[in-house]
Amino acid sequence: MQAGLLMWLPVYKNNTAINTIAARRDNFTGWVGASFRMDNLMASIVDMDNARVDIEIYDGEEMSDLTLMFDADHIRREKEASGSHFQAIRQLKIAGHTWSVLISSLPEFDARLNDQKQRFILLAGIAVSILLALISGILVYSRSRAVQFAQALKHELTERKRAETGIRLAATVFDTVDTAVMVTDTDNRIIKVNPAFSVITGYTPGEAIGNTTHMLSSGAHTPEFYKELWSTLKASGSWQGEISNRRKNGEFYIEWLSINEVRDNEGQLTHYVALFSDISERKAAEEHMHTLAHYDALTGLPNRTLLSDRLQQAITSAKREKSHMALMFIDLDKFKPVNDTLGHHIGDLMLKEVAQRMLECLRESDSAARIGGDEFVVLLPLIDAASDAVAVAEKIRHALTCPLSWPDTV
């Protein structure tokens, strides 16, 4: 037993008036229905086993045991509960129905937050990612339900009624779904697109139809990537994954793409159907969260957490290869008077300049990290002798002795 929801759409006869109740009743032919089991649906969308937040979904604005539809950890939380340092509540209106989503931080999440700015950005990023994932999951699940429904119609309706219903349903889904749909022939030439395609890519149907899908290529992928894509598609009849494409205005975007083969009754390939959605915002939020967790916000250098990971890898490699490595701590003398006399904005500029000069003294395999205030650490994962580390240290010291200056407008 688990909570669920049903979605229904009435179907009417083709080319008939349905602007009054009486007309709709006269021309009504049947229903299109889809059911959703919340636990199964969410399990296919979000991996909660390693999550750092709890998600609860309620039917309507009331948040109680009676309206609870989904609880990731099966421990219901009240608003502003003491067990969670941070909570976010969002209400979504879908098809005229209201859903309430309660996001509560778990202890591991709370432990990683250091200041208010990070808390806001992280919670906002998580909320956006969840909403996007929910929408994507529902679309995928709806498509599966639609296929099952179409198969059931084959045995229950007459040939004429089945064709009319199928055409009406396909046209409705095709024109209203938020996922972009693109149909091509076997030569990869576009023959049909829906409105969502134009919203995402910027190309009108007139501009897209007749062209090949190469018009969307960003050039960001190697020939090997496309070779593997087509190999999988031909072997299994479908392919799905992330891909980078380009809009009409030249802007890059990341999409989640699903491609399926279409074959006739004799098994001959006739078309390809591609469904894709723009996940650029979700990817940007994920990358921003990763940056906040692993890099210093001021200098852009790795922080203590990322340095610890790289240091552990360097130690493991040195032990395995029986090689040498070096670690040096760098502290800026008399940095406090700079802040006190010239202001913190000058101190920040100075720290960023110091970080840049350090990087110019290192190899790509080396790391410079800011671990706090005016304290830096440099990791040399591979050196031949101690004199190599001394030479790098002297190079950094010399770079930092040169005067620092900025334009008068600073």
One Martini backbone bead per residue (centre of mass of N, CA, C, O) as a GRO file, in nm:
protein
  410
    1MET     BB    1   0.096   0.036   0.022
    2GLN     BB    2   0.033   0.362  -0.142
    3ALA     BB    3   0.049   0.658  -0.250
    4GLY     BB    4  -0.156   0.844  -0.495
    5LEU     BB    5  -0.244   0.933  -0.844
    6LEU     BB    6  -0.480   1.084  -1.076
    7MET     BB    7  -0.517   1.124  -1.438
    8TRP     BB    8  -0.756   1.309  -1.649
    9LEU     BB    9  -0.889   1.288  -1.998
   10PRO     BB   10  -1.100   1.395  -2.222
   11VAL     BB   11  -1.274   1.253  -2.512
   12TYR     BB   12  -1.355   1.360  -2.842
   13LYS     BB   13  -1.485   1.419  -3.123
   14ASN     BB   14  -1.415   1.508  -3.420
   15ASN     BB   15  -1.513   1.813  -3.523
   16THR     BB   16  -1.653   1.927  -3.251
   17ALA     BB   17  -1.853   2.077  -3.030
   18ILE     BB   18  -1.735   2.199  -2.676
   19ASN     BB   19  -1.879   2.479  -2.544
   20THR     BB   20  -2.080   2.284  -2.397
   21ILE     BB   21  -2.220   2.057  -2.198
   22ALA     BB   22  -2.402   1.918  -2.409
   23ALA     BB   23  -2.183   1.883  -2.629
   24ARG     BB   24  -1.990   1.711  -2.459
   25ARG     BB   25  -2.187   1.476  -2.406
   26ASP     BB   26  -2.242   1.403  -2.708
   27ASN     BB   27  -1.904   1.386  -2.783
   28PHE     BB   28  -1.836   1.173  -2.591
   29THR     BB   29  -1.595   0.875  -2.569
   30GLY     BB   30  -1.370   0.919  -2.328
   31TRP     BB   31  -1.077   0.818  -2.141
   32VAL     BB   32  -0.765   0.940  -2.009
   33GLY     BB   33  -0.542   0.752  -1.799
   34ALA     BB   34  -0.323   0.807  -1.501
   35SER     BB   35  -0.102   0.648  -1.273
   36PHE     BB   36   0.057   0.726  -0.944
   37ARG     BB   37   0.326   0.608  -0.750
   38MET     BB   38   0.513   0.777  -0.534
   39ASP     BB   39   0.747   0.591  -0.451
   40ASN     BB   40   0.819   0.497  -0.737
   41LEU     BB   41   0.854   0.774  -0.867
   42MET     BB   42   1.080   0.888  -0.674
   43ALA     BB   43   1.284   0.651  -0.713
   44SER     BB   44   1.324   0.734  -1.030
   45ILE     BB   45   1.440   1.034  -0.957
   46VAL     BB   46   1.554   0.996  -0.649
   47ASP     BB   47   1.845   0.942  -0.455
   48MET     BB   48   1.804   0.884  -0.100
   49ASP     BB   49   2.044   0.721   0.027
   50ASN     BB   50   2.262   0.993  -0.010
   51ALA     BB   51   2.109   1.208   0.120
   52ARG     BB   52   2.089   1.549   0.294
   53VAL     BB   53   1.777   1.537   0.251
   54ASP     BB   54   1.435   1.584   0.316
   55ILE     BB   55   1.126   1.465   0.157
   56GLU     BB   56   0.796   1.619   0.145
   57ILE     BB   57   0.461   1.534   0.027
   58TYR     BB   58   0.158   1.721  -0.023
   59ASP     BB   59  -0.194   1.741  -0.032
   60GLY     BB   60  -0.189   2.053  -0.051
   61GLU     BB   61  -0.161   2.292   0.213
   62GLU     BB   62  -0.187   2.076   0.406
   63MET     BB   63   0.032   1.948   0.679
   64SER     BB   64  -0.027   1.603   0.724
   65ASP     BB   65  -0.099   1.276   0.766
   66LEU     BB   66  -0.347   1.288   0.562
   67THR     BB   67  -0.160   1.443   0.318
   68LEU     BB   68   0.060   1.241   0.291
   69MET     BB   69   0.257   1.111   0.006
   70PHE     BB   70   0.574   1.170   0.089
   71ASP     BB   71   0.869   1.006   0.256
   72ALA     BB   72   1.195   0.948   0.247
   73ASP     BB   73   1.250   0.864   0.582
   74HIS     BB   74   0.979   0.816   0.756
   75ILE     BB   75   1.007   1.113   0.908
   76ARG     BB   76   0.808   1.332   1.032
   77ARG     BB   77   0.798   1.688   0.986
   78GLU     BB   78   0.789   1.987   1.117
   79LYS     BB   79   0.771   2.301   1.126
   80GLU     BB   80   1.051   2.412   1.262
   81ALA     BB   81   1.230   2.190   1.342
   82SER     BB   82   1.488   2.101   1.561
   83GLY     BB   83   1.626   1.870   1.375
   84SER     BB   84   1.640   2.121   1.169
   85HIS     BB   85   1.808   2.398   1.055
   86PHE     BB   86   1.670   2.364   0.763
   87GLN     BB   87   1.393   2.503   0.564
   88ALA     BB   88   1.165   2.431   0.282
   89ILE     BB   89   0.867   2.575   0.129
   90ARG     BB   90   0.665   2.450  -0.145
   91GLN     BB   91   0.419   2.554  -0.386
   92LEU     BB   92   0.238   2.365  -0.629
   93LYS     BB   93   0.082   2.418  -0.953
   94ILE     BB   94  -0.103   2.146  -1.108
   95ALA     BB   95  -0.372   2.145  -1.284
   96GLY     BB   96  -0.514   2.311  -1.031
   97HIS     BB   97  -0.314   2.179  -0.820
   98THR     BB   98  -0.195   2.146  -0.488
   99TRP     BB   99   0.146   2.134  -0.365
  100SER     BB  100   0.353   2.031  -0.090
  101VAL     BB  101   0.703   2.107  -0.013
  102LEU     BB  102   0.933   1.956   0.221
  103ILE     BB  103   1.260   2.073   0.314
  104SER     BB  104   1.508   1.895   0.507
  105SER     BB  105   1.775   1.895   0.692
  106LEU     BB  106   2.049   1.704   0.759
  107PRO     BB  107   2.321   1.661   0.951
  108GLU     BB  108   2.530   1.654   0.713
  109PHE     BB  109   2.437   1.921   0.592
  110ASP     BB  110   2.474   2.110   0.838
  111ALA     BB  111   2.792   2.061   0.871
  112ARG     BB  112   2.868   2.216   0.580
  113LEU     BB  113   2.777   2.484   0.694
  114ASN     BB  114   2.901   2.836   0.753
  115ASP     BB  115   2.695   3.041   0.609
  116GLN     BB  116   2.429   3.221   0.492
  117LYS     BB  117   2.496   3.220   0.193
  118GLN     BB  118   2.526   2.916   0.159
  119ARG     BB  119   2.248   2.833   0.258
  120PHE     BB  120   2.079   2.970   0.040
  121ILE     BB  121   2.208   2.845  -0.216
  122LEU     BB  122   2.174   2.548  -0.147
  123LEU     BB  123   1.867   2.539  -0.106
  124ALA     BB  124   1.793   2.653  -0.382
  125GLY     BB  125   1.936   2.437  -0.551
  126ILE     BB  126   1.777   2.196  -0.442
  127ALA     BB  127   1.494   2.289  -0.514
  128VAL     BB  128   1.535   2.311  -0.819
  129SER     BB  129   1.628   2.021  -0.870
  130ILE     BB  130   1.370   1.883  -0.770
  131LEU     BB  131   1.168   2.012  -0.961
  132LEU     BB  132   1.301   1.920  -1.222
  133ALA     BB  133   1.296   1.617  -1.156
  134LEU     BB  134   0.991   1.587  -1.131
  135ILE     BB  135   0.915   1.672  -1.415
  136SER     BB  136   1.087   1.465  -1.567
  137GLY     BB  137   0.962   1.209  -1.436
  138ILE     BB  138   0.668   1.250  -1.521
  139LEU     BB  139   0.717   1.243  -1.824
  140VAL     BB  140   0.836   0.960  -1.839
  141TYR     BB  141   0.597   0.814  -1.701
  142SER     BB  142   0.375   0.908  -1.895
  143ARG     BB  143   0.486   0.771  -2.145
  144SER     BB  144   0.455   0.482  -2.044
  145ARG     BB  145   0.148   0.498  -1.998
  146ALA     BB  146   0.069   0.567  -2.289
  147VAL     BB  147   0.163   0.301  -2.415
  148GLN     BB  148  -0.024   0.113  -2.251
  149PHE     BB  149  -0.287   0.246  -2.338
  150ALA     BB  150  -0.260   0.198  -2.645
  151GLN     BB  151  -0.263  -0.114  -2.621
  152ALA     BB  152  -0.548  -0.138  -2.494
  153LEU     BB  153  -0.713  -0.004  -2.726
  154LYS     BB  154  -0.672  -0.223  -2.947
  155HIS     BB  155  -0.889  -0.429  -2.788
  156GLU     BB  156  -1.150  -0.215  -2.732
  157LEU     BB  157  -1.156  -0.074  -3.007
  158THR     BB  158  -1.223   0.034  -3.286
  159GLU     BB  159  -1.056   0.132  -3.559
  160ARG     BB  160  -1.173   0.417  -3.575
  161LYS     BB  161  -1.169   0.498  -3.273
  162ARG     BB  162  -0.870   0.445  -3.228
  163ALA     BB  163  -0.761   0.649  -3.432
  164GLU     BB  164  -0.895   0.904  -3.318
  165THR     BB  165  -0.778   0.886  -3.032
  166GLY     BB  166  -0.480   0.871  -3.105
  167ILE     BB  167  -0.460   1.139  -3.254
  168ARG     BB  168  -0.565   1.325  -3.030
  169LEU     BB  169  -0.361   1.243  -2.813
  170ALA     BB  170  -0.101   1.298  -2.969
  171ALA     BB  171  -0.159   1.598  -3.026
  172THR     BB  172  -0.181   1.692  -2.734
  173VAL     BB  173   0.095   1.600  -2.634
  174PHE     BB  174   0.273   1.728  -2.852
  175ASP     BB  175   0.171   2.038  -2.795
  176THR     BB  176   0.191   2.040  -2.448
  177VAL     BB  177   0.451   1.937  -2.385
  178ASP     BB  178   0.763   2.031  -2.231
  179THR     BB  179   0.891   1.838  -2.413
  180ALA     BB  180   1.092   1.787  -2.664
  181VAL     BB  181   1.001   1.705  -3.010
  182MET     BB  182   1.171   1.488  -3.257
  183VAL     BB  183   1.137   1.404  -3.603
  184THR     BB  184   1.301   1.161  -3.809
  185ASP     BB  185   1.462   1.022  -4.043
  186THR     BB  186   1.708   0.797  -4.148
  187ASP     BB  187   1.889   1.075  -4.222
  188ASN     BB  188   1.834   1.294  -3.993
  189ARG     BB  189   1.575   1.444  -4.091
  190ILE     BB  190   1.357   1.686  -4.023
  191ILE     BB  191   0.974   1.651  -3.991
  192LYS     BB  192   0.918   1.710  -3.668
  193VAL     BB  193   0.782   1.952  -3.429
  194ASN     BB  194   0.735   2.110  -3.128
  195PRO     BB  195   0.696   2.383  -2.931
  196ALA     BB  196   0.925   2.308  -2.726
  197PHE     BB  197   1.152   2.314  -2.931
  198SER     BB  198   1.143   2.624  -2.983
  199VAL     BB  199   1.191   2.716  -2.691
  200ILE     BB  200   1.477   2.581  -2.660
  201THR     BB  201   1.623   2.649  -2.955
  202GLY     BB  202   1.470   2.890  -3.147
  203TYR     BB  203   1.336   2.717  -3.363
  204THR     BB  204   1.132   2.694  -3.606
  205PRO     BB  205   0.970   2.476  -3.798
  206GLY     BB  206   1.064   2.607  -4.070
  207GLU     BB  207   1.379   2.593  -3.989
  208ALA     BB  208   1.398   2.275  -3.922
  209ILE     BB  209   1.254   2.161  -4.145
  210GLY     BB  210   1.488   1.971  -4.356
  211ASN     BB  211   1.696   1.948  -4.154
  212THR     BB  212   1.948   1.852  -3.971
  213THR     BB  213   2.071   1.788  -3.648
  214HIS     BB  214   2.338   1.956  -3.690
  215MET     BB  215   2.215   2.243  -3.618
  216LEU     BB  216   2.258   2.170  -3.289
  217SER     BB  217   2.548   2.157  -3.281
  218SER     BB  218   2.835   2.248  -3.065
  219GLY     BB  219   3.127   2.084  -3.073
  220ALA     BB  220   3.181   1.938  -2.777
  221HIS     BB  221   3.201   1.663  -2.922
  222THR     BB  222   3.326   1.375  -3.012
  223PRO     BB  223   3.328   1.128  -3.242
  224GLU     BB  224   3.317   0.902  -3.026
  225PHE     BB  225   3.051   0.981  -2.897
  226TYR     BB  226   2.870   0.935  -3.154
  227LYS     BB  227   2.955   0.645  -3.207
  228GLU     BB  228   2.840   0.530  -2.940
  229LEU     BB  229   2.552   0.624  -2.973
  230TRP     BB  230   2.486   0.466  -3.242
  231SER     BB  231   2.562   0.190  -3.137
  232THR     BB  232   2.344   0.175  -2.916
  233LEU     BB  233   2.094   0.232  -3.093
  234LYS     BB  234   2.129  -0.015  -3.286
  235ALA     BB  235   2.135  -0.239  -3.060
  236SER     BB  236   1.862  -0.129  -2.875
  237GLY     BB  237   1.680   0.132  -2.995
  238SER     BB  238   1.828   0.318  -2.772
  239TRP     BB  239   1.899   0.650  -2.614
  240GLN     BB  240   2.056   0.807  -2.314
  241GLY     BB  241   2.153   1.151  -2.217
  242GLU     BB  242   2.395   1.383  -2.208
  243ILE     BB  243   2.395   1.702  -2.399
  244SER     BB  244   2.552   1.940  -2.607
  245ASN     BB  245   2.401   2.239  -2.734
  246ARG     BB  246   2.265   2.481  -2.979
  247ARG     BB  247   2.126   2.765  -3.031
  248LYS     BB  248   2.034   3.004  -3.248
  249ASN     BB  249   2.205   3.233  -3.069
  250GLY     BB  250   2.466   3.036  -2.965
  251GLU     BB  251   2.378   2.903  -2.715
  252PHE     BB  252   2.453   2.700  -2.465
  253TYR     BB  253   2.327   2.364  -2.374
  254ILE     BB  254   2.179   2.126  -2.155
  255GLU     BB  255   2.061   1.793  -2.224
  256TRP     BB  256   1.806   1.549  -2.200
  257LEU     BB  257   1.835   1.256  -2.403
  258SER     BB  258   1.595   1.070  -2.612
  259ILE     BB  259   1.627   0.782  -2.829
  260ASN     BB  260   1.410   0.630  -3.085
  261GLU     BB  261   1.301   0.378  -3.264
  262VAL     BB  262   1.108   0.329  -3.575
  263ARG     BB  263   0.893   0.059  -3.676
  264ASP     BB  264   0.745  -0.150  -3.872
  265ASN     BB  265   0.578  -0.448  -3.921
  266GLU     BB  266   0.862  -0.554  -4.067
  267GLY     BB  267   1.111  -0.398  -3.907
  268GLN     BB  268   1.152  -0.129  -4.040
  269LEU     BB  269   1.318   0.155  -4.053
  270THR     BB  270   1.167   0.501  -4.037
  271HIS     BB  271   1.239   0.640  -3.750
  272TYR     BB  272   1.309   0.912  -3.522
  273VAL     BB  273   1.274   0.979  -3.163
  274ALA     BB  274   1.315   1.287  -2.984
  275LEU     BB  275   1.373   1.363  -2.635
  276PHE     BB  276   1.399   1.691  -2.467
  277SER     BB  277   1.566   1.876  -2.196
  278ASP     BB  278   1.649   2.154  -2.008
  279ILE     BB  279   1.943   2.133  -1.764
  280SER     BB  280   2.118   2.388  -1.704
  281GLU     BB  281   2.025   2.490  -1.423
  282ARG     BB  282   2.083   2.230  -1.268
  283LYS     BB  283   2.384   2.210  -1.337
  284ALA     BB  284   2.463   2.487  -1.221
  285ALA     BB  285   2.377   2.425  -0.932
  286GLU     BB  286   2.566   2.183  -0.890
  287GLU     BB  287   2.832   2.335  -0.948
  288HIS     BB  288   2.796   2.551  -0.728
  289MET     BB  289   2.792   2.356  -0.490
  290HIS     BB  290   3.072   2.237  -0.545
  291THR     BB  291   3.229   2.502  -0.520
  292LEU     BB  292   3.146   2.575  -0.226
  293ALA     BB  293   3.268   2.296  -0.108
  294HIS     BB  294   3.588   2.329  -0.264
  295TYR     BB  295   3.605   2.654  -0.275
  296ASP     BB  296   3.724   2.964  -0.258
  297ALA     BB  297   3.541   3.253  -0.295
  298LEU     BB  298   3.777   3.463  -0.345
  299THR     BB  299   4.026   3.300  -0.507
  300GLY     BB  300   3.950   2.992  -0.620
  301LEU     BB  301   4.076   2.806  -0.437
  302PRO     BB  302   4.124   2.551  -0.271
  303ASN     BB  303   4.018   2.406   0.005
  304ARG     BB  304   4.046   2.205   0.270
  305THR     BB  305   3.886   1.968   0.151
  306LEU     BB  306   4.030   1.939  -0.127
  307LEU     BB  307   4.317   1.920  -0.015
  308SER     BB  308   4.277   1.659   0.141
  309ASP     BB  309   4.222   1.482  -0.105
  310ARG     BB  310   4.489   1.542  -0.260
  311LEU     BB  311   4.680   1.454  -0.035
  312GLN     BB  312   4.589   1.158  -0.019
  313GLN     BB  313   4.662   1.089  -0.311
  314ALA     BB  314   4.965   1.163  -0.292
  315ILE     BB  315   5.040   0.963  -0.070
  316THR     BB  316   4.950   0.707  -0.213
  317SER     BB  317   5.133   0.743  -0.463
  318ALA     BB  318   5.408   0.759  -0.316
  319LYS     BB  319   5.393   0.477  -0.193
  320ARG     BB  320   5.355   0.315  -0.456
  321GLU     BB  321   5.608   0.467  -0.621
  322LYS     BB  322   5.837   0.569  -0.436
  323SER     BB  323   5.807   0.878  -0.393
  324HIS     BB  324   5.805   1.235  -0.391
  325MET     BB  325   5.692   1.501  -0.172
  326ALA     BB  326   5.531   1.830  -0.104
  327LEU     BB  327   5.473   2.062   0.180
  328MET     BB  328   5.358   2.408   0.209
  329PHE     BB  329   5.355   2.689   0.425
  330ILE     BB  330   5.180   3.010   0.391
  331ASP     BB  331   5.249   3.336   0.534
  332LEU     BB  332   5.139   3.664   0.576
  333ASP     BB  333   5.295   3.941   0.655
  334LYS     BB  334   5.126   4.209   0.768
  335PHE     BB  335   4.809   4.192   0.692
  336LYS     BB  336   4.639   4.345   0.901
  337PRO     BB  337   4.728   4.643   0.835
  338VAL     BB  338   4.590   4.651   0.562
  339ASN     BB  339   4.298   4.636   0.666
  340ASP     BB  340   4.318   4.875   0.876
  341THR     BB  341   4.424   5.108   0.662
  342LEU     BB  342   4.280   5.022   0.360
  343GLY     BB  343   4.095   4.782   0.380
  344HIS     BB  344   3.924   4.497   0.287
  345HIS     BB  345   3.923   4.537  -0.024
  346ILE     BB  346   4.234   4.537  -0.042
  347GLY     BB  347   4.283   4.266   0.094
  348ASP     BB  348   4.132   4.100  -0.122
  349LEU     BB  349   4.309   4.181  -0.363
  350MET     BB  350   4.568   4.068  -0.243
  351LEU     BB  351   4.483   3.769  -0.221
  352LYS     BB  352   4.428   3.729  -0.525
  353GLU     BB  353   4.715   3.802  -0.620
  354VAL     BB  354   4.866   3.587  -0.462
  355ALA     BB  355   4.725   3.343  -0.590
  356GLN     BB  356   4.816   3.402  -0.882
  357ARG     BB  357   5.126   3.396  -0.830
  358MET     BB  358   5.139   3.107  -0.735
  359LEU     BB  359   5.028   2.965  -0.989
  360GLU     BB  360   5.269   3.072  -1.176
  361CYS     BB  361   5.480   2.873  -1.003
  362LEU     BB  362   5.319   2.627  -1.109
  363ARG     BB  363   5.203   2.335  -1.192
  364GLU     BB  364   4.931   2.155  -1.289
  365SER     BB  365   4.984   1.926  -1.063
  366ASP     BB  366   4.966   2.141  -0.869
  367SER     BB  367   4.876   2.298  -0.542
  368ALA     BB  368   4.669   2.571  -0.427
  369ALA     BB  369   4.565   2.679  -0.095
  370ARG     BB  370   4.303   2.811   0.111
  371ILE     BB  371   4.266   2.788   0.484
  372GLY     BB  372   4.287   3.095   0.586
  373GLY     BB  373   4.304   3.405   0.552
  374ASP     BB  374   4.672   3.422   0.518
  375GLU     BB  375   4.659   3.106   0.447
  376PHE     BB  376   4.871   2.872   0.277
  377VAL     BB  377   4.893   2.586   0.043
  378VAL     BB  378   5.145   2.369  -0.103
  379LEU     BB  379   5.131   2.105  -0.353
  380LEU     BB  380   5.382   1.850  -0.435
  381PRO     BB  381   5.330   1.532  -0.569
  382LEU     BB  382   5.616   1.561  -0.751
  383ILE     BB  383   5.958   1.486  -0.670
  384ASP     BB  384   6.307   1.429  -0.660
  385ALA     BB  385   6.384   1.661  -0.445
  386ALA     BB  386   6.416   1.894  -0.198
  387SER     BB  387   6.526   2.118  -0.391
  388ASP     BB  388   6.263   2.158  -0.548
  389ALA     BB  389   6.101   2.287  -0.317
  390VAL     BB  390   6.293   2.522  -0.269
  391ALA     BB  391   6.265   2.650  -0.549
  392VAL     BB  392   5.960   2.706  -0.532
  393ALA     BB  393   5.968   2.879  -0.276
  394GLU     BB  394   6.152   3.099  -0.397
  395LYS     BB  395   5.967   3.175  -0.630
  396ILE     BB  396   5.732   3.270  -0.453
  397ARG     BB  397   5.881   3.478  -0.280
  398HIS     BB  398   5.964   3.658  -0.518
  399ALA     BB  399   5.673   3.717  -0.627
  400LEU     BB  400   5.580   3.854  -0.341
  401THR     BB  401   5.795   4.104  -0.342
  402CYS     BB  402   5.639   4.238  -0.538
  403PRO     BB  403   5.457   4.486  -0.604
  404LEU     BB  404   5.128   4.605  -0.531
  405SER     BB  405   4.878   4.712  -0.776
  406TRP     BB  406   4.614   4.951  -0.859
  407PRO     BB  407   4.386   5.124  -0.968
  408ASP     BB  408   4.234   5.421  -0.865
  409THR     BB  409   3.933   5.286  -0.885
  410VAL     BB  410   3.944   5.085  -0.633
   0.00000   0.00000   0.00000
